[in-house]
PDB file of C-alpha atoms and ligand atoms in Angstrom:
ATOM      1  CA  MET P   1      52.043  97.670  99.709  1.00  0.00           C
ATOM      2  CA  ALA P   2      54.977  97.491 102.144  1.00  0.00           C
ATOM      3  CA  GLY P   3      56.898  94.822 100.172  1.00  0.00           C
ATOM      4  CA  GLY P   4      56.639  96.690  96.854  1.00  0.00           C
ATOM      5  CA  GLY P   5      57.720  99.918  98.526  1.00  0.00           C
ATOM      6  CA  GLN P   6      60.846  98.246  99.873  1.00  0.00           C
ATOM      7  CA  VAL P   7      61.854  97.020  96.436  1.00  0.00           C
ATOM      8  CA  VAL P   8      61.463 100.520  94.963  1.00  0.00           C
ATOM      9  CA  LEU P   9      63.448 102.102  97.793  1.00  0.00           C
ATOM     10  CA  ARG P  10      66.252  99.591  97.467  1.00  0.00           C
ATOM     11  CA  THR P  11      66.444 100.080  93.718  1.00  0.00           C
ATOM     12  CA  LEU P  12      66.617 103.837  94.193  1.00  0.00           C
ATOM     13  CA  SER P  13      69.280 103.577  96.846  1.00  0.00           C
ATOM     14  CA  GLN P  14      71.447 101.542  94.458  1.00  0.00           C
ATOM     15  CA  GLN P  15      71.068 104.097  91.678  1.00  0.00           C
ATOM     16  CA  GLY P  16      73.820 106.452  92.786  1.00  0.00           C
ATOM     17  CA  TRP P  17      76.430 103.689  92.873  1.00  0.00           C
ATOM     18  CA  VAL P  18      75.340 101.099  90.342  1.00  0.00           C
ATOM     19  CA  ARG P  19      74.469 101.749  86.714  1.00  0.00           C
ATOM     20  CA  GLY P  20      73.822  99.266  83.975  1.00  0.00           C
ATOM     21  CA  SER P  21      72.958  98.520  80.385  1.00  0.00           C
ATOM     22  CA  GLY P  22      69.259  98.275  81.199  1.00  0.00           C
ATOM     23  CA  ALA P  23      66.568  98.013  83.826  1.00  0.00           C
ATOM     24  CA  ALA P  24      66.357  94.224  83.451  1.00  0.00           C
ATOM     25  CA  VAL P  25      70.004  93.550  84.343  1.00  0.00           C
ATOM     26  CA  LEU P  26      69.897  96.112  87.161  1.00  0.00           C
ATOM     27  CA  SER P  27      66.853  94.461  88.629  1.00  0.00           C
ATOM     28  CA  ARG P  28      68.149  90.908  88.137  1.00  0.00           C
ATOM     29  CA  LEU P  29      71.457  91.683  89.854  1.00  0.00           C
ATOM     30  CA  GLN P  30      70.203  94.014  92.566  1.00  0.00           C
ATOM     31  CA  ASP P  31      71.083  91.501  95.283  1.00  0.00           C
ATOM     32  CA  ALA P  32      74.059  90.015  93.424  1.00  0.00           C
ATOM     33  CA  ALA P  33      76.092  93.173  92.762  1.00  0.00           C
ATOM     34  CA  VAL P  34      75.767  95.477  95.731  1.00  0.00           C
ATOM     35  CA  VAL P  35      77.611  98.632  96.773  1.00  0.00           C
ATOM     36  CA  ARG P  36      77.405  99.978 100.302  1.00  0.00           C
ATOM     37  CA  PRO P  37      78.910 103.474 100.284  1.00  0.00           C
ATOM     38  CA  GLY P  38      80.231 104.696 103.616  1.00  0.00           C
ATOM     39  CA  PHE P  39      80.467 101.175 105.029  1.00  0.00           C
ATOM     40  CA  LEU P  40      83.669 102.209 106.824  1.00  0.00           C
ATOM     41  CA  SER P  41      83.917 105.211 109.101  1.00  0.00           C
ATOM     42  CA  ALA P  42      86.888 107.548 108.544  1.00  0.00           C
ATOM     43  CA  ALA P  43      88.490 106.038 111.648  1.00  0.00           C
ATOM     44  CA  GLU P  44      88.074 102.501 110.296  1.00  0.00           C
ATOM     45  CA  GLU P  45      89.614 103.493 106.955  1.00  0.00           C
ATOM     46  CA  GLU P  46      92.551 104.929 108.845  1.00  0.00           C
ATOM     47  CA  THR P  47      92.884 101.769 110.960  1.00  0.00           C
ATOM     48  CA  LEU P  48      93.118  99.546 107.901  1.00  0.00           C
ATOM     49  CA  SER P  49      95.428 101.851 105.923  1.00  0.00           C
ATOM     50  CA  ARG P  50      97.827 102.244 108.835  1.00  0.00           C
ATOM     51  CA  GLU P  51      97.986  98.523 109.416  1.00  0.00           C
ATOM     52  CA  LEU P  52      98.539  97.698 105.753  1.00  0.00           C
ATOM     53  CA  GLU P  53     100.963 100.421 104.768  1.00  0.00           C
ATOM     54  CA  PRO P  54     104.156  98.986 106.338  1.00  0.00           C
ATOM     55  CA  GLU P  55     103.524  95.529 104.847  1.00  0.00           C
ATOM     56  CA  LEU P  56     102.765  96.904 101.407  1.00  0.00           C
ATOM     57  CA  ARG P  57     105.695  99.282 101.400  1.00  0.00           C
ATOM     58  CA  ARG P  58     108.067  96.325 101.672  1.00  0.00           C
ATOM     59  CA  ARG P  59     106.900  95.087  98.256  1.00  0.00           C
ATOM     60  CA  ARG P  60     107.508  96.406  94.762  1.00  0.00           C
ATOM     61  CA  TYR P  61     104.793  97.233  92.269  1.00  0.00           C
ATOM     62  CA  GLU P  62     104.529  94.593  89.546  1.00  0.00           C
ATOM     63  CA  TYR P  63     103.761  95.198  85.869  1.00  0.00           C
ATOM     64  CA  ASP P  64     102.530  93.218  82.898  1.00  0.00           C
ATOM     65  CA  HIS P  65     103.171  89.529  83.091  1.00  0.00           C
ATOM     66  CA  TRP P  66     102.145  87.358  80.141  1.00  0.00           C
ATOM     67  CA  ASP P  67      98.833  86.204  81.631  1.00  0.00           C
ATOM     68  CA  ALA P  68      98.396  88.669  84.471  1.00  0.00           C
ATOM     69  CA  ALA P  69      94.998  90.231  84.947  1.00  0.00           C
ATOM     70  CA  ILE P  70      96.451  93.052  86.996  1.00  0.00           C
ATOM     71  CA  HIS P  71      98.833  95.821  85.977  1.00  0.00           C
ATOM     72  CA  GLY P  72     100.746  98.082  88.378  1.00  0.00           C
ATOM     73  CA  PHE P  73     100.031  96.366  91.661  1.00  0.00           C
ATOM     74  CA  ARG P  74     101.457  94.894  94.792  1.00  0.00           C
ATOM     75  CA  GLU P  75      99.581  92.497  96.989  1.00  0.00           C
ATOM     76  CA  THR P  76      99.631  90.387 100.090  1.00  0.00           C
ATOM     77  CA  GLU P  77      97.563  87.633 101.645  1.00  0.00           C
ATOM     78  CA  LYS P  78      96.978  88.536 105.244  1.00  0.00           C
ATOM     79  CA  SER P  79      95.718  86.268 107.987  1.00  0.00           C
ATOM     80  CA  ARG P  80      96.810  88.132 111.151  1.00  0.00           C
ATOM     81  CA  TRP P  81      95.022  91.353 111.945  1.00  0.00           C
ATOM     82  CA  SER P  82      94.853  93.751 114.858  1.00  0.00           C
ATOM     83  CA  GLU P  83      91.755  93.543 117.079  1.00  0.00           C
ATOM     84  CA  ALA P  84      90.357  96.720 115.522  1.00  0.00           C
ATOM     85  CA  SER P  85      90.724  95.369 111.982  1.00  0.00           C
ATOM     86  CA  GLN P  86      89.278  92.008 112.986  1.00  0.00           C
ATOM     87  CA  ALA P  87      86.163  93.829 114.154  1.00  0.00           C
ATOM     88  CA  ILE P  88      85.883  95.490 110.724  1.00  0.00           C
ATOM     89  CA  LEU P  89      86.333  92.166 108.944  1.00  0.00           C
ATOM     90  CA  ARG P  90      83.634  90.613 111.123  1.00  0.00           C
ATOM     91  CA  ARG P  91      81.293  93.389 109.956  1.00  0.00           C
ATOM     92  CA  VAL P  92      82.163  92.571 106.351  1.00  0.00           C
ATOM     93  CA  GLN P  93      81.468  88.902 107.005  1.00  0.00           C
ATOM     94  CA  ALA P  94      78.093  89.669 108.586  1.00  0.00           C
ATOM     95  CA  ALA P  95      77.133  92.044 105.753  1.00  0.00           C
ATOM     96  CA  ALA P  96      78.215  89.923 102.805  1.00  0.00           C
ATOM     97  CA  PHE P  97      78.291  86.224 103.660  1.00  0.00           C
ATOM     98  CA  GLY P  98      75.654  83.761 104.727  1.00  0.00           C
ATOM     99  CA  PRO P  99      75.920  81.709 107.935  1.00  0.00           C
ATOM    100  CA  GLY P 100      76.687  78.577 105.912  1.00  0.00           C
ATOM    101  CA  GLN P 101      79.610  80.127 104.053  1.00  0.00           C
ATOM    102  CA  THR P 102      83.223  79.617 105.115  1.00  0.00           C
ATOM    103  CA  LEU P 103      85.728  82.295 104.195  1.00  0.00           C
ATOM    104  CA  LEU P 104      89.209  81.772 102.809  1.00  0.00           C
ATOM    105  CA  SER P 105      91.593  81.885 105.736  1.00  0.00           C
ATOM    106  CA  SER P 106      93.568  84.816 104.324  1.00  0.00           C
ATOM    107  CA  VAL P 107      92.267  88.147 103.180  1.00  0.00           C
ATOM    108  CA  HIS P 108      93.586  89.404  99.842  1.00  0.00           C
ATOM    109  CA  VAL P 109      95.040  92.916  99.970  1.00  0.00           C
ATOM    110  CA  LEU P 110      95.668  94.594  96.644  1.00  0.00           C
ATOM    111  CA  ASP P 111      97.440  97.909  96.197  1.00  0.00           C
ATOM    112  CA  LEU P 112      96.992  99.486  92.748  1.00  0.00           C
ATOM    113  CA  GLU P 113      99.286 102.359  91.891  1.00  0.00           C
ATOM    114  CA  PRO P 114      97.650 105.423  90.255  1.00  0.00           C
ATOM    115  CA  GLN P 115      98.252 103.980  86.778  1.00  0.00           C
ATOM    116  CA  GLY P 116      97.351 100.448  87.896  1.00  0.00           C
ATOM    117  CA  TYR P 117      94.240  98.628  86.745  1.00  0.00           C
ATOM    118  CA  ILE P 118      92.592  95.209  86.697  1.00  0.00           C
ATOM    119  CA  LYS P 119      91.665  93.620  83.387  1.00  0.00           C
ATOM    120  CA  PRO P 120      88.351  91.781  82.937  1.00  0.00           C
ATOM    121  CA  HIS P 121      88.402  88.356  84.536  1.00  0.00           C
ATOM    122  CA  VAL P 122      86.249  85.885  86.454  1.00  0.00           C
ATOM    123  CA  ASP P 123      87.804  84.638  89.689  1.00  0.00           C
ATOM    124  CA  SER P 124      88.844  80.986  89.570  1.00  0.00           C
ATOM    125  CA  ILE P 125      85.968  78.714  90.517  1.00  0.00           C
ATOM    126  CA  LYS P 126      88.505  76.167  91.702  1.00  0.00           C
ATOM    127  CA  PHE P 127      89.646  78.307  94.581  1.00  0.00           C
ATOM    128  CA  CYS P 128      86.886  80.830  95.267  1.00  0.00           C
ATOM    129  CA  GLY P 129      83.268  80.263  96.173  1.00  0.00           C
ATOM    130  CA  SER P 130      80.157  82.201  95.290  1.00  0.00           C
ATOM    131  CA  THR P 131      80.816  85.452  97.165  1.00  0.00           C
ATOM    132  CA  ILE P 132      83.476  88.157  96.868  1.00  0.00           C
ATOM    133  CA  ALA P 133      83.359  91.198  99.137  1.00  0.00           C
ATOM    134  CA  GLY P 134      85.789  94.101  98.873  1.00  0.00           C
ATOM    135  CA  LEU P 135      86.522  97.247 100.832  1.00  0.00           C
ATOM    136  CA  SER P 136      88.028 100.173  98.926  1.00  0.00           C
ATOM    137  CA  LEU P 137      90.527 102.571 100.479  1.00  0.00           C
ATOM    138  CA  LEU P 138      92.222 105.821  99.371  1.00  0.00           C
ATOM    139  CA  SER P 139      90.902 106.374  95.829  1.00  0.00           C
ATOM    140  CA  PRO P 140      87.531 106.119  94.135  1.00  0.00           C
ATOM    141  CA  SER P 141      87.347 103.726  91.196  1.00  0.00           C
ATOM    142  CA  VAL P 142      84.891 102.175  88.801  1.00  0.00           C
ATOM    143  CA  MET P 143      84.354  98.415  88.663  1.00  0.00           C
ATOM    144  CA  ARG P 144      82.803  97.220  85.422  1.00  0.00           C
ATOM    145  CA  LEU P 145      80.974  93.904  85.140  1.00  0.00           C
ATOM    146  CA  VAL P 146      80.310  92.456  81.674  1.00  0.00           C
ATOM    147  CA  HIS P 147      78.290  89.316  80.972  1.00  0.00           C
ATOM    148  CA  THR P 148      80.667  86.700  79.602  1.00  0.00           C
ATOM    149  CA  GLN P 149      78.116  85.431  77.020  1.00  0.00           C
ATOM    150  CA  GLU P 150      76.174  88.649  76.348  1.00  0.00           C
ATOM    151  CA  PRO P 151      78.696  91.500  76.248  1.00  0.00           C
ATOM    152  CA  GLY P 152      75.877  94.016  75.761  1.00  0.00           C
ATOM    153  CA  GLU P 153      74.841  93.334  79.360  1.00  0.00           C
ATOM    154  CA  TRP P 154      76.940  95.262  81.846  1.00  0.00           C
ATOM    155  CA  LEU P 155      76.961  97.017  85.189  1.00  0.00           C
ATOM    156  CA  GLU P 156      79.270  99.665  86.587  1.00  0.00           C
ATOM    157  CA  LEU P 157      79.858 100.074  90.293  1.00  0.00           C
ATOM    158  CA  LEU P 158      81.150 103.329  91.736  1.00  0.00           C
ATOM    159  CA  LEU P 159      83.526 102.382  94.548  1.00  0.00           C
ATOM    160  CA  GLU P 160      84.345 105.302  96.763  1.00  0.00           C
ATOM    161  CA  PRO P 161      86.873 105.060  99.589  1.00  0.00           C
ATOM    162  CA  GLY P 162      85.186 103.460 102.579  1.00  0.00           C
ATOM    163  CA  SER P 163      82.669 101.562 100.451  1.00  0.00           C
ATOM    164  CA  LEU P 164      82.004  97.835 100.445  1.00  0.00           C
ATOM    165  CA  TYR P 165      81.060  95.960  97.288  1.00  0.00           C
ATOM    166  CA  ILE P 166      79.625  92.475  97.192  1.00  0.00           C
ATOM    167  CA  LEU P 167      79.547  90.204  94.145  1.00  0.00           C
ATOM    168  CA  ARG P 168      77.650  86.973  94.536  1.00  0.00           C
ATOM    169  CA  GLY P 169      75.968  84.298  92.437  1.00  0.00           C
ATOM    170  CA  SER P 170      75.415  85.407  88.861  1.00  0.00           C
ATOM    171  CA  ALA P 171      77.417  88.648  89.257  1.00  0.00           C
ATOM    172  CA  ARG P 172      80.399  86.591  90.371  1.00  0.00           C
ATOM    173  CA  TYR P 173      80.089  83.648  87.947  1.00  0.00           C
ATOM    174  CA  ASP P 174      78.430  85.007  84.781  1.00  0.00           C
ATOM    175  CA  PHE P 175      80.082  88.429  84.588  1.00  0.00           C
ATOM    176  CA  SER P 176      83.727  89.395  84.329  1.00  0.00           C
ATOM    177  CA  HIS P 177      84.849  92.217  86.605  1.00  0.00           C
ATOM    178  CA  GLU P 178      87.575  94.808  86.128  1.00  0.00           C
ATOM    179  CA  ILE P 179      88.817  98.046  87.690  1.00  0.00           C
ATOM    180  CA  LEU P 180      89.099 100.747  85.043  1.00  0.00           C
ATOM    181  CA  ARG P 181      92.394 102.486  84.385  1.00  0.00           C
ATOM    182  CA  ASP P 182      92.559 106.204  85.077  1.00  0.00           C
ATOM    183  CA  GLU P 183      92.074 107.294  81.437  1.00  0.00           C
ATOM    184  CA  GLU P 184      88.876 105.201  81.194  1.00  0.00           C
ATOM    185  CA  SER P 185      87.612 105.880  84.686  1.00  0.00           C
ATOM    186  CA  PHE P 186      84.122 107.270  84.129  1.00  0.00           C
ATOM    187  CA  PHE P 187      80.861 106.464  85.860  1.00  0.00           C
ATOM    188  CA  GLY P 188      78.501 107.358  83.053  1.00  0.00           C
ATOM    189  CA  GLU P 189      79.449 110.928  82.111  1.00  0.00           C
ATOM    190  CA  ARG P 190      81.135 111.508  85.432  1.00  0.00           C
ATOM    191  CA  ARG P 191      84.918 111.420  85.483  1.00  0.00           C
ATOM    192  CA  ILE P 192      86.267 109.414  88.442  1.00  0.00           C
ATOM    193  CA  PRO P 193      89.971 110.270  88.674  1.00  0.00           C
ATOM    194  CA  ARG P 194      92.011 107.363  89.921  1.00  0.00           C
ATOM    195  CA  SER P 195      94.892 107.590  92.346  1.00  0.00           C
ATOM    196  CA  ARG P 196      96.467 104.876  94.435  1.00  0.00           C
ATOM    197  CA  ARG P 197      93.801 102.430  95.617  1.00  0.00           C
ATOM    198  CA  ILE P 198      93.972  99.663  98.206  1.00  0.00           C
ATOM    199  CA  SER P 199      91.330  96.952  98.325  1.00  0.00           C
ATOM    200  CA  VAL P 200      90.750  94.402 101.060  1.00  0.00           C
ATOM    201  CA  ILE P 201      88.967  91.415  99.601  1.00  0.00           C
ATOM    202  CA  CYS P 202      87.254  88.548 101.418  1.00  0.00           C
ATOM    203  CA  ARG P 203      86.129  85.496  99.503  1.00  0.00           C
ATOM    204  CA  SER P 204      84.127  82.417 100.373  1.00  0.00           C
ATOM    205  CA  LEU P 205      85.577  78.981  99.927  1.00  0.00           C
ATOM    206  CA  PRO P 206      84.164  76.914  97.090  1.00  0.00           C
ATOM    207  CA  GLU P 207      81.207  74.954  98.407  1.00  0.00           C
ATOM    208  CA  GLY P 208      82.310  71.579  99.812  1.00  0.00           C
ATOM    209  CA  MET P 209      85.725  72.935 100.780  1.00  0.00           C
ATOM    210  CA  GLY P 210      85.243  73.798 104.414  1.00  0.00           C
ATOM    211  CA  PRO P 211      88.070  73.708 106.927  1.00  0.00           C
ATOM    212  CA  GLY P 212      89.216  70.196 107.575  1.00  0.00           C
ATOM    213  CA  GLU P 213      87.715  68.919 104.366  1.00  0.00           C
ATOM    214  CA  PRO P 214      90.047  67.452 101.764  1.00  0.00           C
ATOM    215  CA  GLY P 215      91.206  69.734  98.978  1.00  0.00           C
ATOM    216  CA  GLN P 216      91.389  72.969 100.935  1.00  0.00           C
ATOM    217  CA  PRO P 217      92.772  75.493  98.475  1.00  0.00           C
ATOM    218  CA  PRO P 218      95.721  77.816  98.923  1.00  0.00           C
ATOM    219  CA  PRO P 219      94.815  81.181 100.435  1.00  0.00           C
ATOM    220  CA  ALA P 220      94.989  83.165  97.192  1.00  0.00           C
ATOM    221  CA  CYS P 221      92.543  82.901  94.313  1.00  0.00           C
TER     222      CYS P 221
HETATM  223  O1  AKG U   1      90.500  95.247  93.833  1.00  0.00           O
HETATM  224  C1  AKG U   1      89.383  94.778  93.800  1.00  0.00           C
HETATM  225  O2  AKG U   1      88.468  95.225  94.471  1.00  0.00           O
HETATM  226  C2  AKG U   1      89.080  93.618  92.879  1.00  0.00           C
HETATM  227  C3  AKG U   1      90.176  92.615  92.869  1.00  0.00           C
HETATM  228  C4  AKG U   1      90.005  91.540  91.849  1.00  0.00           C
HETATM  229  O3  AKG U   1      89.336  91.686  90.879  1.00  0.00           O
HETATM  230  C5  AKG U   1      90.699  90.276  92.052  1.00  0.00           C
HETATM  231  O4  AKG U   1      91.614  90.195  92.876  1.00  0.00           O
HETATM  232  O5  AKG U   1      90.309  89.296  91.382  1.00  0.00           O
END
């Protein structure tokens, strides 16, 4: 049957990049936690890195703050992009967001130093809607998702440079996400050494918070 075949193929194609605590969670989240390896061409990676580097270099890396989820990072919220980068971001929008979804006006750019990492957290529901989509540059990393009520349920996403990940619905609301520190950076048995990583993250606005509607949030989540 054509439909059944498609499901099997899609599950297989996820296997190299997504692993989980069991078949049930993998199947349930197959459209909610998605990795698209090689989403960016080498030229597109270069375009984004070159555009971001001067802005990031002006900032200092930040370390533990009493409630910070991120360690060893610098970041910016960027709303003006070159034509070439805008074309990339339009591709992200088409790949990850539905036609009815409005995106936050600024894109979040996060630069993790080699020892930097992101602790488990769920993005604020006050400021971010149901979809988060991130491009990874420079270094591979492992993103771990853990169910907030059932910690035995987890997924790991292998994020290679040039990949796009998408978290939506249950993967975004019911699971925390984190980027593993270098010492813990394994995808199953496979060691994934971490170096400096830049991510470019687009988020949807919370539903009912479109442009022009009251209560538009600040650009950062
Ligand atoms: O760097 C990433 O891809 C994830 C960033 C993240 O978890 C966040 O900003 O909330």
